[in-house]
Amino acid sequence: MNRDELWATVIGQPEAVGLLRDAASAPVHAYMFVGPPGTGRMEAARAFAGALFAGDTDGPGGTGADRHRRLAVEGLHPDLVLVQPEGRALLVAETAAITREGSRSPVEAERKVIVVDRFETAEPEAAAGLLKTIEEPPASTVFVLLAEEVPEEHVTVASRCVRVDFPPLTDEVVAQALVADSVDEDLADALAVAASGRLDRARLLAEDPAFMGRRYAWRSVPDRLDGTGAAVAVVVAEIQEMIDGSQAPLASRHKIELEDLDEREKALGTRGSGRRQLVERQRREVRRLRDDELRFGLATLSRRYLDWATACDPSAGSAAGLEATERITGATAELTRNPNEPLLLQALFLDLPVIR
């Protein structure tokens, strides 16, 4: 894998790639990649690690650069350490382990790269514990912290890092990537809109033959409401069933991951196999998928009411359509509080106008 192939693994983030390519020749001790999941943060962290591992081995007499890059991109390089919080937050015990790992010398390359995922979840004490390590790291260690955002309590740690932003991908970039994966162009366009700038979600939806059916079901909600609780109950039950079914592609991936882990444990034993971390990650992914599905559905519903409002004259319901989009926006904001899904949808649908 050459340099261009290495950085081509990071899709749709030219500014971040340009910064990191330049930084690879003289890296600082810590970086923070900030942006939503699915925007290339992890791919960029691995590519950056590959560039650091390869170093000057492309020069005269150099060997092993291709191998360093390939192993880093695959997440298999012995000097690339990926830290995933085991639970909902990064704990003090985990940052202590990061500090110990950072003090160890590289195995094959001239540097060690430690990537800490979901740093925004770090407990205040955990962030404080990692601060000293980042301020005074071993010369051979580079830290890369991945975060969706920088909470106020983590600003001090962030100030010790070079920040690299990863904004949501454009719909065009996501669609082009899907077409390159052999997805039909029209479907790719619809998937890109539904994915809200996240290529990982778009690719997962591309594996789901029921996606277009769910999209239609959300758009048709206003046509099925009649102002009664009975109609709302039926629609909500059907939507809940569809969201449950949307987990099928992810469940298939999880099944393969667990089967692969079973094989590794048979060959190498269970100690240090990472089963607990894998199971917890899979649980997080299921929770995230349900949240993504609700956000996608509510956004689809909002667009339907916006289309209605645009098509109507003031006397025919345009104001009602705009008010409906505001109510849907409010319901979407409630998702951050982990509400009861059926109750949230029932309350919203009872408050939405009927379209006839």
Coordinates of C-alpha atoms in Angstrom, one line a residue:
M1 CA 0.0 0.0 0.0
N2 CA 1.6 3.3 -1.1
R3 CA 1.0 6.8 0.3
D4 CA -1.8 7.7 -2.0
E5 CA -3.6 4.4 -1.4
L6 CA -3.2 4.9 2.3
W7 CA -4.9 8.3 2.4
A8 CA -7.6 7.2 -0.1
T9 CA -9.1 5.2 2.7
V10 CA -10.3 8.5 4.2
I11 CA -13.3 9.6 2.1
G12 CA -14.6 13.1 1.7
Q13 CA -12.3 14.9 4.2
P14 CA -9.7 16.7 2.0
E15 CA -8.8 19.4 4.6
A16 CA -8.2 16.9 7.4
V17 CA -6.2 14.6 5.1
G18 CA -4.1 17.5 3.9
L19 CA -3.3 18.6 7.4
L20 CA -2.4 15.1 8.5
R21 CA -0.2 14.3 5.5
D22 CA 1.8 17.4 6.3
A23 CA 1.9 16.6 10.0
A24 CA 3.2 13.1 9.5
S25 CA 6.7 14.2 8.7
A26 CA 7.0 16.0 12.1
P27 CA 4.2 15.0 14.4
V28 CA 3.4 16.6 17.7
H29 CA 2.5 14.5 20.8
A30 CA -1.3 14.6 20.6
Y31 CA -4.2 15.2 18.2
M32 CA -7.9 15.4 18.7
F33 CA -10.2 14.4 15.8
V34 CA -13.6 16.0 16.3
G35 CA -16.8 15.1 14.5
P36 CA -19.7 12.7 14.3
P37 CA -19.1 8.9 13.9
G38 CA -19.0 7.7 10.3
T39 CA -17.2 10.8 9.0
G40 CA -13.8 9.2 8.7
R41 CA -12.2 9.9 12.1
M42 CA -11.2 6.3 12.7
E43 CA -10.1 5.7 9.1
A44 CA -8.0 8.9 9.4
A45 CA -6.5 7.8 12.7
R46 CA -5.4 4.5 11.2
A47 CA -4.0 6.2 8.0
F48 CA -2.1 8.7 10.1
A49 CA -0.7 5.9 12.2
G50 CA 0.4 4.1 9.0
A51 CA 2.1 7.3 7.7
L52 CA 4.0 7.6 11.0
F53 CA 5.0 3.9 11.1
A54 CA 6.2 4.0 7.5
G55 CA 8.3 7.1 8.2
D56 CA 11.3 7.4 5.9
T57 CA 11.2 3.7 4.8
D58 CA 10.1 4.8 1.3
G59 CA 13.6 6.4 1.0
P60 CA 16.7 4.9 -0.6
G61 CA 17.2 1.5 0.9
G62 CA 14.0 1.7 2.9
T63 CA 11.9 -1.4 3.4
G64 CA 8.6 -2.3 5.0
A65 CA 6.6 0.9 4.3
D66 CA 3.8 -0.9 2.5
R67 CA 3.5 -3.4 5.2
H68 CA 3.4 -0.8 8.0
R69 CA 0.6 1.1 6.1
R70 CA -1.4 -2.0 5.3
L71 CA -1.3 -3.3 8.9
A72 CA -2.3 0.1 10.3
V73 CA -5.3 0.5 8.0
E74 CA -6.4 -3.0 8.9
G75 CA -6.0 -2.2 12.6
L76 CA -3.5 -5.0 13.0
H77 CA -0.2 -3.2 13.5
P78 CA 1.5 -4.1 16.8
D79 CA 2.3 -0.4 17.5
L80 CA -1.2 0.8 16.9
V81 CA -3.3 0.6 20.1
L82 CA -7.0 1.2 19.9
V83 CA -8.8 2.0 23.2
Q84 CA -12.6 1.6 23.3
P85 CA -14.4 2.5 26.5
E86 CA -15.9 -0.7 27.8
G87 CA -19.1 1.0 29.1
R88 CA -20.9 4.2 28.5
A89 CA -18.0 6.3 29.7
L90 CA -14.2 6.3 29.7
L91 CA -13.2 5.5 33.2
V92 CA -10.2 6.3 35.4
A93 CA -9.0 2.7 35.3
E94 CA -9.0 2.8 31.5
T95 CA -6.9 6.0 31.4
A96 CA -4.5 4.5 33.8
A97 CA -4.1 1.6 31.4
I98 CA -3.6 4.1 28.6
T99 CA -0.8 5.7 30.5
R100 CA 0.9 2.4 31.1
E101 CA 0.6 1.5 27.5
G102 CA 2.0 4.8 26.4
S103 CA 5.2 4.3 28.5
R104 CA 6.0 1.1 26.6
S105 CA 8.4 1.2 23.6
P106 CA 7.3 0.5 20.1
V107 CA 7.6 -3.1 18.9
E108 CA 8.4 -2.7 15.1
A109 CA 8.1 1.0 14.1
E110 CA 9.9 4.1 15.5
R111 CA 6.7 5.3 17.1
K112 CA 3.6 4.0 18.9
V113 CA 0.2 5.4 18.2
I114 CA -2.6 5.2 20.8
V115 CA -6.1 6.0 19.5
V116 CA -8.7 6.7 22.2
D117 CA -12.2 6.5 20.9
R118 CA -15.3 8.3 22.4
F119 CA -13.1 10.6 24.4
E120 CA -16.1 12.9 24.9
T121 CA -17.5 10.3 27.3
A122 CA -14.5 10.5 29.7
E123 CA -15.3 11.1 33.3
P124 CA -13.7 14.3 34.6
E125 CA -11.3 12.3 36.8
A126 CA -10.4 10.2 33.8
A127 CA -9.7 13.2 31.6
A128 CA -7.6 14.8 34.3
G129 CA -5.6 11.5 34.6
L130 CA -4.9 11.5 30.9
L131 CA -3.9 15.2 30.9
K132 CA -0.5 14.7 32.5
T133 CA 0.3 11.8 30.2
I134 CA -0.6 13.9 27.1
E135 CA 1.5 16.8 28.4
E136 CA 4.6 14.7 29.1
P137 CA 4.4 11.7 26.8
P138 CA 7.4 9.5 25.8
A139 CA 9.0 10.9 22.7
S140 CA 8.0 7.8 20.7
T141 CA 4.3 7.9 21.6
V142 CA 1.6 9.9 19.7
F143 CA -1.9 10.1 21.1
V144 CA -5.0 10.5 18.9
L145 CA -8.2 11.2 20.7
L146 CA -11.5 10.8 18.9
A147 CA -14.5 12.8 20.1
E148 CA -18.0 13.8 18.7
E149 CA -17.6 17.1 20.5
V150 CA -15.5 18.8 23.2
P151 CA -17.4 19.1 26.5
E152 CA -16.5 22.1 28.6
E153 CA -14.8 19.8 31.2
H154 CA -12.5 18.5 28.5
V155 CA -11.3 21.8 27.1
T156 CA -8.0 21.7 29.0
V157 CA -7.1 18.3 27.4
A158 CA -8.2 19.6 24.0
S159 CA -6.0 22.6 24.4
R160 CA -3.0 20.3 24.6
C161 CA -3.9 18.6 21.3
V162 CA -3.8 19.7 17.6
R163 CA -7.5 19.7 16.7
V164 CA -8.6 18.2 13.4
D165 CA -12.3 18.6 12.4
F166 CA -14.3 16.0 10.6
P167 CA -17.6 17.6 9.5
P168 CA -20.5 15.5 8.3
L169 CA -19.9 14.3 4.7
T170 CA -22.0 15.9 2.0
D171 CA -24.8 13.9 0.4
E172 CA -22.9 13.9 -2.9
V173 CA -19.8 12.4 -1.3
V174 CA -21.8 9.7 0.4
A175 CA -23.7 8.9 -2.7
Q176 CA -20.5 8.7 -4.8
A177 CA -19.0 6.3 -2.3
L178 CA -22.1 4.1 -2.4
V179 CA -22.1 4.0 -6.2
A180 CA -18.4 3.0 -6.0
D181 CA -19.7 0.1 -3.8
S182 CA -22.0 -0.9 -6.7
V183 CA -25.2 0.6 -5.2
D184 CA -27.8 1.9 -7.8
E185 CA -27.5 5.7 -8.2
D186 CA -31.1 6.5 -7.3
L187 CA -31.0 4.3 -4.2
A188 CA -27.6 5.8 -3.3
D189 CA -29.1 9.3 -3.4
A190 CA -31.9 8.3 -1.1
L191 CA -29.5 6.5 1.3
A192 CA -27.2 9.5 1.4
V193 CA -30.0 11.8 2.5
A194 CA -31.1 9.3 5.1
A195 CA -27.6 8.8 6.5
S196 CA -27.2 12.5 7.4
G197 CA -23.5 12.7 6.4
R198 CA -22.4 9.3 7.9
L199 CA -21.0 6.9 5.4
D200 CA -21.0 4.0 7.9
R201 CA -24.8 4.4 8.3
A202 CA -25.3 4.7 4.6
R203 CA -23.5 1.5 3.9
L204 CA -25.5 -0.3 6.6
L205 CA -28.7 0.9 5.1
A206 CA -27.5 -0.3 1.7
E207 CA -27.6 -3.8 3.1
D208 CA -31.2 -3.4 4.2
P209 CA -33.8 -4.3 1.6
A210 CA -36.6 -2.8 3.8
F211 CA -35.1 0.7 3.9
M212 CA -37.3 2.1 1.1
G213 CA -40.4 0.6 2.8
R214 CA -39.6 2.4 6.1
R215 CA -39.0 5.6 4.2
Y216 CA -42.5 5.3 2.6
A217 CA -44.1 4.4 5.9
W218 CA -42.8 7.5 7.6
R219 CA -43.9 9.8 4.7
S220 CA -47.3 8.3 4.8
V221 CA -47.9 8.9 8.5
P222 CA -49.9 12.1 7.9
D223 CA -52.2 10.3 5.5
R224 CA -53.1 7.7 8.1
L225 CA -53.8 9.9 11.0
D226 CA -57.4 10.8 11.7
G227 CA -57.2 12.6 15.0
T228 CA -58.0 9.6 17.1
G229 CA -55.8 7.7 19.5
A230 CA -56.7 4.4 17.9
A231 CA -55.2 5.4 14.6
V232 CA -52.1 6.7 16.3
A233 CA -51.7 3.5 18.3
V234 CA -51.7 1.4 15.1
V235 CA -49.2 3.6 13.3
V236 CA -46.8 3.7 16.2
A237 CA -47.0 -0.1 16.6
E238 CA -46.1 -0.5 13.0
I239 CA -43.2 1.9 13.1
Q240 CA -41.8 0.2 16.2
E241 CA -42.0 -3.1 14.4
M242 CA -40.1 -1.7 11.5
I243 CA -37.4 -0.2 13.7
D244 CA -37.0 -3.6 15.3
G245 CA -36.6 -5.1 11.9
S246 CA -34.1 -2.5 10.8
Q247 CA -31.6 -4.2 13.1
A248 CA -31.3 -7.3 10.9
P249 CA -28.2 -6.2 8.8
L250 CA -26.4 -5.1 12.0
A251 CA -27.4 -8.3 13.7
S252 CA -25.8 -10.3 10.9
R253 CA -22.6 -8.3 11.2
H254 CA -22.6 -8.9 15.0
K255 CA -23.2 -12.6 14.5
I256 CA -20.1 -12.8 12.2
E257 CA -18.0 -10.9 14.7
L258 CA -19.0 -13.2 17.5
E259 CA -18.3 -16.3 15.4
D260 CA -14.8 -14.9 14.5
L261 CA -14.2 -14.3 18.2
D262 CA -15.2 -17.8 19.0
E263 CA -12.7 -19.2 16.5
R264 CA -9.9 -17.0 18.0
E265 CA -10.7 -18.1 21.5
K266 CA -10.6 -21.7 20.5
A267 CA -7.2 -21.2 19.0
L268 CA -5.7 -18.8 21.5
G269 CA -7.8 -19.0 24.7
T270 CA -10.2 -16.6 26.2
R271 CA -7.8 -14.5 28.2
G272 CA -7.5 -11.1 26.7
S273 CA -9.8 -12.0 23.9
G274 CA -11.9 -8.8 24.2
R275 CA -15.3 -10.5 24.4
R276 CA -16.6 -8.1 27.0
Q277 CA -15.5 -5.1 25.0
L278 CA -17.0 -6.6 21.8
V279 CA -20.4 -7.3 23.4
E280 CA -20.6 -3.8 24.9
R281 CA -19.7 -2.2 21.6
Q282 CA -22.4 -4.2 19.9
R283 CA -24.9 -3.0 22.5
R284 CA -23.9 0.6 21.8
E285 CA -24.3 0.1 18.1
V286 CA -27.8 -1.3 18.5
R287 CA -28.7 1.7 20.7
R288 CA -27.2 4.1 18.1
L289 CA -29.0 2.3 15.3
R290 CA -32.4 2.8 17.0
D291 CA -31.6 6.4 17.6
D292 CA -30.5 6.9 14.0
E293 CA -33.7 5.2 12.7
L294 CA -35.9 7.5 14.8
R295 CA -34.0 10.6 13.6
F296 CA -34.2 9.5 10.0
G297 CA -37.9 8.8 10.4
L298 CA -38.7 12.1 12.0
A299 CA -36.6 14.0 9.4
T300 CA -38.6 12.2 6.7
L301 CA -41.9 13.1 8.4
S302 CA -40.8 16.7 8.7
R303 CA -39.9 17.0 5.0
R304 CA -43.4 15.6 4.2
Y305 CA -45.0 18.4 6.2
L306 CA -42.7 21.0 4.8
D307 CA -43.6 19.8 1.3
W308 CA -47.3 20.2 2.2
A309 CA -46.8 23.6 3.7
T310 CA -44.9 24.8 0.6
A311 CA -47.6 23.5 -1.7
C312 CA -50.5 25.0 0.2
D313 CA -51.7 28.6 0.3
P314 CA -52.1 30.3 3.7
S315 CA -55.7 29.4 4.0
A316 CA -55.2 25.7 3.1
G317 CA -52.8 24.7 5.9
S318 CA -49.3 26.1 5.2
A319 CA -49.1 27.5 8.8
A320 CA -50.2 24.1 10.2
G321 CA -47.5 22.4 8.1
L322 CA -44.8 24.7 9.5
E323 CA -46.1 24.2 13.0
A324 CA -45.9 20.5 12.5
T325 CA -42.3 20.7 11.5
E326 CA -41.6 22.6 14.7
R327 CA -43.3 20.0 16.8
I328 CA -41.2 17.3 15.1
T329 CA -38.0 19.2 15.7
G330 CA -38.9 19.3 19.4
A331 CA -39.6 15.6 19.5
T332 CA -36.2 15.0 17.8
A333 CA -34.5 17.0 20.5
E334 CA -36.1 14.8 23.1
L335 CA -34.1 11.8 21.8
T336 CA -31.0 13.0 23.7
R337 CA -32.9 12.2 26.9
N338 CA -33.4 8.5 26.0
P339 CA -37.3 8.7 26.1
N340 CA -39.8 5.9 25.9
E341 CA -40.0 5.6 22.1
P342 CA -43.8 4.6 21.8
L343 CA -44.9 7.4 24.2
L344 CA -42.8 10.0 22.4
L345 CA -44.3 9.0 19.0
Q346 CA -47.8 8.8 20.4
A347 CA -47.7 12.2 21.9
L348 CA -46.2 13.7 18.7
F349 CA -48.7 12.0 16.3
L350 CA -51.7 13.1 18.4
D351 CA -50.5 16.7 17.9
L352 CA -49.9 16.5 14.2
P353 CA -52.4 17.7 11.5
V354 CA -54.0 15.2 9.1
I355 CA -53.1 15.6 5.4
R356 CA -56.0 14.9 3.0

